[in-house]
Tab-separated table of C-alpha atoms and ligand atoms in Angstrom:
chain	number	residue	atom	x	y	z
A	1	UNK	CA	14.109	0.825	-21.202
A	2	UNK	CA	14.154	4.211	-19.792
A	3	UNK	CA	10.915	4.425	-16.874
A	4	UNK	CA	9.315	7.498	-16.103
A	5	UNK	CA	7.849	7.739	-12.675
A	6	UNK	CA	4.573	10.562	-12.026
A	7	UNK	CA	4.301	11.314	-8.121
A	8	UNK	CA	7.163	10.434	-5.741
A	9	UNK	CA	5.334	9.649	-2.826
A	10	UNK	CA	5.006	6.734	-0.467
A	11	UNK	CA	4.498	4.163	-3.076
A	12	UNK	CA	6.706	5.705	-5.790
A	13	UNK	CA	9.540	5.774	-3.541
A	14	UNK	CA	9.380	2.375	-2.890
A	15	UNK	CA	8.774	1.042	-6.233
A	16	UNK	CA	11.991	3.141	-7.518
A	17	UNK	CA	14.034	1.524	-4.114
A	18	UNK	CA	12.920	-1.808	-4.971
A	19	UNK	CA	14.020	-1.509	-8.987
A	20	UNK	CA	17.246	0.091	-8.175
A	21	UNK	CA	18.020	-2.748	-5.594
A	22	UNK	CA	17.136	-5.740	-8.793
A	23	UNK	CA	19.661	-3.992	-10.525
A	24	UNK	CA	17.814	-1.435	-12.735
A	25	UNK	CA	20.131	1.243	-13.808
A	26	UNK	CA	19.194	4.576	-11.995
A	27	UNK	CA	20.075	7.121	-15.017
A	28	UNK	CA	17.554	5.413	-16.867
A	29	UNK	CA	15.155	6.519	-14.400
A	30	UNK	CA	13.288	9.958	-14.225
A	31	UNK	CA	11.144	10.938	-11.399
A	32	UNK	CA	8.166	14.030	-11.448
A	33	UNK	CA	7.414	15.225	-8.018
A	34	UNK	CA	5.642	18.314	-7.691
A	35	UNK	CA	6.909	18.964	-3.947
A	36	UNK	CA	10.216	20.313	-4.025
A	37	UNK	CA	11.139	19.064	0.090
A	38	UNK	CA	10.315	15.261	-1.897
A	39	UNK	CA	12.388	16.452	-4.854
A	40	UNK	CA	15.410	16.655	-2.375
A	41	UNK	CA	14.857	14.002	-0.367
A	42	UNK	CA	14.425	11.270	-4.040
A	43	UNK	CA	17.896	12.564	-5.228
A	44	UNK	CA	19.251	11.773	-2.054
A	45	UNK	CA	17.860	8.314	-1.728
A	46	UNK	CA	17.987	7.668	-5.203
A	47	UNK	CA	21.619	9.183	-6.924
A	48	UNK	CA	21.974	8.809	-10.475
A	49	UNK	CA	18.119	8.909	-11.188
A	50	UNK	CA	16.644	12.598	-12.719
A	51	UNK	CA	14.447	14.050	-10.266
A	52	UNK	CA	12.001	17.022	-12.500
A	53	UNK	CA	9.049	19.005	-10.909
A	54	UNK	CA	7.129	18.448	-14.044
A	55	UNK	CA	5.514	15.106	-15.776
A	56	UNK	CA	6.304	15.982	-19.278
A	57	UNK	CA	10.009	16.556	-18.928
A	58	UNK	CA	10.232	13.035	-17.204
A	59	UNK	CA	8.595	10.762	-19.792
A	60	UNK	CA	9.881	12.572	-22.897
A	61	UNK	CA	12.181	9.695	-23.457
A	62	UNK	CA	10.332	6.854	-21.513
A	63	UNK	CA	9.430	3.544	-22.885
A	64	UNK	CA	7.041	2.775	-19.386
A	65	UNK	CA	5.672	5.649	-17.495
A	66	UNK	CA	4.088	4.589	-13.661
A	67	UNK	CA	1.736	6.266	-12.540
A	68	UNK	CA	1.258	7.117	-9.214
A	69	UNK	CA	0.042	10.269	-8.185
A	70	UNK	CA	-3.069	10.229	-5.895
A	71	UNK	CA	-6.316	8.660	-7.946
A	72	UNK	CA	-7.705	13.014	-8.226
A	73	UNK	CA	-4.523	14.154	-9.865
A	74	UNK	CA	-3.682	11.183	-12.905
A	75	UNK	CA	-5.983	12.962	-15.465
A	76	UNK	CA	-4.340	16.406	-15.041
A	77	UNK	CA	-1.139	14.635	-14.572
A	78	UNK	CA	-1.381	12.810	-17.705
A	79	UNK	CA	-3.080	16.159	-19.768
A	80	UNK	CA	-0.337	18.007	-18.755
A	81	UNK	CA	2.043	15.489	-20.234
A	82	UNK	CA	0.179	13.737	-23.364
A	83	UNK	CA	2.310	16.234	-25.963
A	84	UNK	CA	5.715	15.115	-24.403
A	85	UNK	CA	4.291	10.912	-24.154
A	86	UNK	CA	6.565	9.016	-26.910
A	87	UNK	CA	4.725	6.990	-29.121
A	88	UNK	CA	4.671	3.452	-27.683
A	89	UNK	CA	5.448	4.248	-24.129
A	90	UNK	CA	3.824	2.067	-22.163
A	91	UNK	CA	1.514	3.400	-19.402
A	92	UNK	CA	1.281	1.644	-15.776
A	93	UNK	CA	-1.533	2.859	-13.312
A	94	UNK	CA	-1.570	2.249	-9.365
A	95	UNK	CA	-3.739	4.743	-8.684
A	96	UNK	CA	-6.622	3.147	-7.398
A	97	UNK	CA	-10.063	2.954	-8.783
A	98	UNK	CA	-8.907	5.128	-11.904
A	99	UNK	CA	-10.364	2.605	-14.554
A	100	UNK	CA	-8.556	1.538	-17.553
A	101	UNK	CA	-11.199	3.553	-19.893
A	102	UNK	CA	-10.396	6.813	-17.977
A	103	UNK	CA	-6.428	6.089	-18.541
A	104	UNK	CA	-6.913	5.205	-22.691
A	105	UNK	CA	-9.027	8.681	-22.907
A	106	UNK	CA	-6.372	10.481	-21.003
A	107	UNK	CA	-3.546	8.650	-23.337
A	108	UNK	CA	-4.973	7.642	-26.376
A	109	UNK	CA	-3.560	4.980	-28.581
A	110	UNK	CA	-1.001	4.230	-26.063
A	111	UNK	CA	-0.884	0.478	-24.163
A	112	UNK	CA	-2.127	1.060	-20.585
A	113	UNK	CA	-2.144	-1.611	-17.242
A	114	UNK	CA	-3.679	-0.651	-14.257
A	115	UNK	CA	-2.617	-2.232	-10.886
A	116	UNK	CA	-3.893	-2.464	-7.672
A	117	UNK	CA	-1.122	-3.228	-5.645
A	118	UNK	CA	-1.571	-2.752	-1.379
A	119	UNK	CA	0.426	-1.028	1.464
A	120	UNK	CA	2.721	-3.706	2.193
A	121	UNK	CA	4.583	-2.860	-1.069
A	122	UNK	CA	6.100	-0.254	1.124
A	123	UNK	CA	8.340	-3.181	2.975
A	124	UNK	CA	8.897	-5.047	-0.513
A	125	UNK	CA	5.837	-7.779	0.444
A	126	UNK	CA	2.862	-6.337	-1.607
A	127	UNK	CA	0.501	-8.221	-3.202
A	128	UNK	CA	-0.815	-6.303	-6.560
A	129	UNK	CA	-3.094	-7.537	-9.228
A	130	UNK	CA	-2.493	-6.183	-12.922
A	131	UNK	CA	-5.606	-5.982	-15.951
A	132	UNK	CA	-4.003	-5.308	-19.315
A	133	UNK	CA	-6.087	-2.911	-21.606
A	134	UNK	CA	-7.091	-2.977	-25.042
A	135	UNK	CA	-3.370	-2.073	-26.607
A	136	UNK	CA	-1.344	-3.954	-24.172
A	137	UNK	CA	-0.023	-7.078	-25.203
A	138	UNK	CA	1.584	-9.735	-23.281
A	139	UNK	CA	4.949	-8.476	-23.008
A	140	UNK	CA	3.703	-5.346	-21.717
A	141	UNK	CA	2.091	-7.350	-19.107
A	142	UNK	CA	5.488	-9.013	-18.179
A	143	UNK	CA	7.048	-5.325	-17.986
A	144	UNK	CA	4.611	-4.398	-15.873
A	145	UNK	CA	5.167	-7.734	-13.441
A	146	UNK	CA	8.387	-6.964	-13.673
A	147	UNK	CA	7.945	-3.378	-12.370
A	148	UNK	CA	5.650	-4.048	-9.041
A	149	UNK	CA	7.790	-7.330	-8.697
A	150	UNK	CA	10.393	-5.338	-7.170
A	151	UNK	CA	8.101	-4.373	-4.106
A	152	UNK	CA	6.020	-7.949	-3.960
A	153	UNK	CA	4.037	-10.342	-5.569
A	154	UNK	CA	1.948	-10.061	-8.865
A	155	UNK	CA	-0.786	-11.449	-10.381
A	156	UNK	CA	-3.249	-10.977	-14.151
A	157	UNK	CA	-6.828	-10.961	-13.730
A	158	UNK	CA	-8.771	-9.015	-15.753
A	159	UNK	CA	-10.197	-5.075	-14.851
A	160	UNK	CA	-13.763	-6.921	-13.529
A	161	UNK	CA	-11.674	-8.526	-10.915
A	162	UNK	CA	-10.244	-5.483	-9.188
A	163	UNK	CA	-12.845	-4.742	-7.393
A	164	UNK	CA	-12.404	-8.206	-5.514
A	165	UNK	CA	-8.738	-7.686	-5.597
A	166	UNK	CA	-9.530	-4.237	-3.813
A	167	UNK	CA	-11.558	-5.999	-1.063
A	168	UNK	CA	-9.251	-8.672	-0.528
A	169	UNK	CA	-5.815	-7.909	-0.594
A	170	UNK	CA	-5.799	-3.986	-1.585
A	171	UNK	CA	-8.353	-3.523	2.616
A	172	UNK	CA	-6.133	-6.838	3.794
A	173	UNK	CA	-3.870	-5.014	5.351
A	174	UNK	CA	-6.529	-3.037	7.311
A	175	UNK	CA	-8.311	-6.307	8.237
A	176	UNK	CA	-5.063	-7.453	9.785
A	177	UNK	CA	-3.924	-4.446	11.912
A	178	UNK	CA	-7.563	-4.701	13.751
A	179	UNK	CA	-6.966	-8.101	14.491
A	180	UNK	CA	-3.432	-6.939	15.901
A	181	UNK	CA	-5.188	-4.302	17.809
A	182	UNK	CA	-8.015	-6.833	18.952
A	183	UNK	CA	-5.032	-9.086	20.359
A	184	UNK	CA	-3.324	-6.419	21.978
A	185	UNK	CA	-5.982	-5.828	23.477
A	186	UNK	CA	-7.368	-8.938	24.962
A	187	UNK	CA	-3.580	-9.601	26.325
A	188	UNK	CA	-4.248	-6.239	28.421
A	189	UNK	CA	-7.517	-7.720	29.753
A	190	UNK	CA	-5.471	-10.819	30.579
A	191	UNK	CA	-3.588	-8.521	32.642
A	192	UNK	CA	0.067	-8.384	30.258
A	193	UNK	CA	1.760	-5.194	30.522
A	194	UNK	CA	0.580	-3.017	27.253
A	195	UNK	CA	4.527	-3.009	25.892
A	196	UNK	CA	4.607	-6.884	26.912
A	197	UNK	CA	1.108	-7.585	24.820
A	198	UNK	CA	2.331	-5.485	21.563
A	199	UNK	CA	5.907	-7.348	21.394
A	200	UNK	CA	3.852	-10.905	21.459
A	201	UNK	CA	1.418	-10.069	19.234
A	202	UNK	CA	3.672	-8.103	16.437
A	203	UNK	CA	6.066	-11.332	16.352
A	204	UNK	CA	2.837	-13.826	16.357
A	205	UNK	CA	1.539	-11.974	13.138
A	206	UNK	CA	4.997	-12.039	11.871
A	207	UNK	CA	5.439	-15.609	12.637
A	208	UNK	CA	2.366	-16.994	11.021
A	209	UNK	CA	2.647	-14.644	8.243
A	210	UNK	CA	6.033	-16.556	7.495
A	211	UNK	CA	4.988	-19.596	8.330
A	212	UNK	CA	1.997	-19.143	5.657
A	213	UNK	CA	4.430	-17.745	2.953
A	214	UNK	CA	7.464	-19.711	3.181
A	215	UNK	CA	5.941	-23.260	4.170
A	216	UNK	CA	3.664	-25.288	1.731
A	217	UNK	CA	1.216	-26.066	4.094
A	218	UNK	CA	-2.178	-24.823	3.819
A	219	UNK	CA	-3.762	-22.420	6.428
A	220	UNK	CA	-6.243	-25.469	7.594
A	221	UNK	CA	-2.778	-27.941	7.766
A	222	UNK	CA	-0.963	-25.176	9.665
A	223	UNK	CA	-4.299	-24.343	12.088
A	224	UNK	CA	-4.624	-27.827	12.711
A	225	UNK	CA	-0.653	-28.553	13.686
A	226	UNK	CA	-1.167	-26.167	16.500
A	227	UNK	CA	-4.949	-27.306	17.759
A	228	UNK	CA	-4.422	-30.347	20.185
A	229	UNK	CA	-7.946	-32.117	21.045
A	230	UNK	CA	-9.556	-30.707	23.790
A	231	UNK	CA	-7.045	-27.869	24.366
A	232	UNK	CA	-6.393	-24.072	24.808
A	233	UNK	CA	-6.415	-23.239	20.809
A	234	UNK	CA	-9.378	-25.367	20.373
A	235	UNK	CA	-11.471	-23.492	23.057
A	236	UNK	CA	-9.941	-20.082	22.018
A	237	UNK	CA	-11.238	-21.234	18.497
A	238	UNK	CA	-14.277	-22.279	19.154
A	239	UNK	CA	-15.450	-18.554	20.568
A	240	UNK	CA	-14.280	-17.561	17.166
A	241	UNK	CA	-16.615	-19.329	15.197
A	242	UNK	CA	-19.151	-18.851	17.533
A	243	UNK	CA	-18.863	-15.062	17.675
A	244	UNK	CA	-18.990	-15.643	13.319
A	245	UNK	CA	-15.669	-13.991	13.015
A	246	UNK	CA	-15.010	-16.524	9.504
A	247	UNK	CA	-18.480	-15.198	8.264
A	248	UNK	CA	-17.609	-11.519	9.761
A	249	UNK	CA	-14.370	-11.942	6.923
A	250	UNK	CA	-16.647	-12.733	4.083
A	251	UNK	CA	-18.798	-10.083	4.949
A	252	UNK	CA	-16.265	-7.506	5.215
A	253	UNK	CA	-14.505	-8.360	1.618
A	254	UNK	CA	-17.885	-8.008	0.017
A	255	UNK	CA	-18.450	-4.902	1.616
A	256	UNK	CA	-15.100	-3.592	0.341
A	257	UNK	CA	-15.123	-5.062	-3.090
A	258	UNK	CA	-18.652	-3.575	-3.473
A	259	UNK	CA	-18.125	-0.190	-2.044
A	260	UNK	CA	-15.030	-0.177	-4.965
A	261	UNK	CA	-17.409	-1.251	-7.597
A	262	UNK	CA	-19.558	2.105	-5.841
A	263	UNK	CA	-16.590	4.701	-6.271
A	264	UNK	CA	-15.531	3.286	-9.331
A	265	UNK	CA	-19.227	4.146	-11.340
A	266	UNK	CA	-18.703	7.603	-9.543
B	1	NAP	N1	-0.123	3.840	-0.279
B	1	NAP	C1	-0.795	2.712	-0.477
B	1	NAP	O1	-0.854	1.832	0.387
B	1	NAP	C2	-1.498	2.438	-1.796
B	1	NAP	C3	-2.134	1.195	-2.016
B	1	NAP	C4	-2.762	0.975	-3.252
B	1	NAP	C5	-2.737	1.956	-4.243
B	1	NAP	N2	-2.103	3.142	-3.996
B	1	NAP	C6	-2.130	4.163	-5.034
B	1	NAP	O2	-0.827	4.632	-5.288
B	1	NAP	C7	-0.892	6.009	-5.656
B	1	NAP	C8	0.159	6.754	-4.852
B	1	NAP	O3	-0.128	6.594	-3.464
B	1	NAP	P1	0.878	7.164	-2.362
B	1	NAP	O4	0.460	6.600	-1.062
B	1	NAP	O5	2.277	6.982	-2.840
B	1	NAP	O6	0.467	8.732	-2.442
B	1	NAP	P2	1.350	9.986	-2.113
B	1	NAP	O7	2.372	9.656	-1.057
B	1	NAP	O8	0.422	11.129	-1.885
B	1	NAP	O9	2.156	10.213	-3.474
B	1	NAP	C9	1.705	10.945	-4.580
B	1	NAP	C10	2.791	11.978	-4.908
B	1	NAP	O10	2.551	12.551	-6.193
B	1	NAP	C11	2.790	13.954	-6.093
B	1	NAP	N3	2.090	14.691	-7.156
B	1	NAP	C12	0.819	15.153	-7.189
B	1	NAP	N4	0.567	15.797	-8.352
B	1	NAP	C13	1.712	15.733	-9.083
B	1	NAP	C14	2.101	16.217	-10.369
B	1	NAP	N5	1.271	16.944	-11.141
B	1	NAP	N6	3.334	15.975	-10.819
B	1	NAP	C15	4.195	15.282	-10.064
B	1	NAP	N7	3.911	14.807	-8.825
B	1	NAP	C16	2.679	15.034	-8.346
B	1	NAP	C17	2.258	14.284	-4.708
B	1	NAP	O11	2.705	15.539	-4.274
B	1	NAP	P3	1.753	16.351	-3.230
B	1	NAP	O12	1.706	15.524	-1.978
B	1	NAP	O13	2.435	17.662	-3.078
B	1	NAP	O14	0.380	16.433	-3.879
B	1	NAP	C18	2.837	13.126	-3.899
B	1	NAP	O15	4.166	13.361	-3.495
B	1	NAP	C19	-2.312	6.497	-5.367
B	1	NAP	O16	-3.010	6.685	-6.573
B	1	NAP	C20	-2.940	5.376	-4.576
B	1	NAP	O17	-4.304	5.201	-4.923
B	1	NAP	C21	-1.480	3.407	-2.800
């Protein structure tokens, strides 16, 4: 299937590195950047693939157009191409908080998933939710999986759950570089050389990050391995929960699912 990709950006570029890396043929992929010093740099990265400065000459002959120009440009993007949009082609949306209505009015009678995939997709470990809407059936789904499972993991829920999925995993990343900076921090106040406190704490995160993906132990199993009784972890832990940092968590995914659900009526 040929893909058409809108905006070569950040996340464009690494969905079309991912896909040509599992093997998808890169003359069946065209690419519409509007920036000419991106233009350059795609064909470079990307040989083989068709690099155009405008969306309707990339998805004239495309059976799954991604879209991922910033969340302000997808309805011009997609107005300016809806003549040139084969019957069929199936449309995939990453631009977040554009709803799934907004994408069927832009491309009517054409199957549309929107995803909400987050930063780390950039080093092939996102996590992205997909919602299917009213025209997509299940294989479009799978194309779709198949797509963003090039740069990470996927998952269905339907378009009600995004905003969760936005608060979660699409702010996670966020959540987790202030507890990086917290850490480098306190290692300062410990008196660790700043250089000394930013190598420990970037291979800690890493650590327990793999740890967490790659083992089958729970979070609570894995917490509990390292907590001896009346030890350093234990006391270190015990300031957490008193200082509410578990309830701090909830609070802040609520806040960010619920200022989504806030943008997303405006
Ligand atoms: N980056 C993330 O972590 C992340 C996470 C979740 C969701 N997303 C979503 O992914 C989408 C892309 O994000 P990004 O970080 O990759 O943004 P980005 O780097 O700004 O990429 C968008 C690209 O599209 C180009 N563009 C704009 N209008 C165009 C047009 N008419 N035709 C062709 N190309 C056009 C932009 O060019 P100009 O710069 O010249 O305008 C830019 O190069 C966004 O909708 C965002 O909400 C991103």
């Amino acid at each position: 299937m040929n893909l058409a990709l809108l905006g070569g950006g950040r996340m464009g570029e690494a969905l079309v590195g991912g896909l040509v890396d599992a093997g998808w043929e890169p003359e069946t992929i065209s690419i519409a950047e509007i920036d000419p010093d991106r233009r350059r740099h795609l064909e470079e990265q990307f040989p083989g693939t068709r690099v155009v400065p405008s969306p309707a000459w990339a998805v004239a002959d495309a059976g799954l157009v991604v879209v991922a120009v910033k969340p302000g440009d997808v309805v011009d993007v997609l107005a300016s191409c809806s003549t040139s949009l084969p019957e069929g082609a199936l449309l995939l949306s990453i631009a977040a908080g554009v709803t799934i209505d907004t994408l069927e009015t832009a491309a009517p009678d054409r199957p549309v998933v929107r995803a909400m995939p987050n930063t780390a997709a950039l080093v092939r470990k996102g996590a992205a939710a997909i919602s299917a809407g009213k025209l997509a059936t299940d294989a479009d789904l799978a194309a779709c999986e198949q797509v963003l499972g090039a740069v990470g993991v996927v998952v269905r829920v339907p378009e009600t759950a995004l905003d969760a999925v936005t608060g979660l995993s699409g702010s996670g990343p966020a959540y987790v570089f202030l507890v990086a900076e917290a850490l480098i921090e306190a290692g300062v106040l410990e008196g660790l050389p700043r250089d000394i406190a930013i190598t420990l704490v970037r291979q800690t995160l890493l650590g327990s990050a793999t740890l967490l993906a790659e083992g089958d132990e729970t979070p609570e199993a894995l917490r509990a391995a390292v907590t001896s009784p009346g030890g350093t972890t234990a006391a270190g832990l015990r300031e957490l929960e008193d200082h509410g940092v578990r309830s701090a968590i909830l609070a802040a995914v609520e806040a960010a699912a619920r200022r989504s659900r806030e943008l997303g009526r405006t």
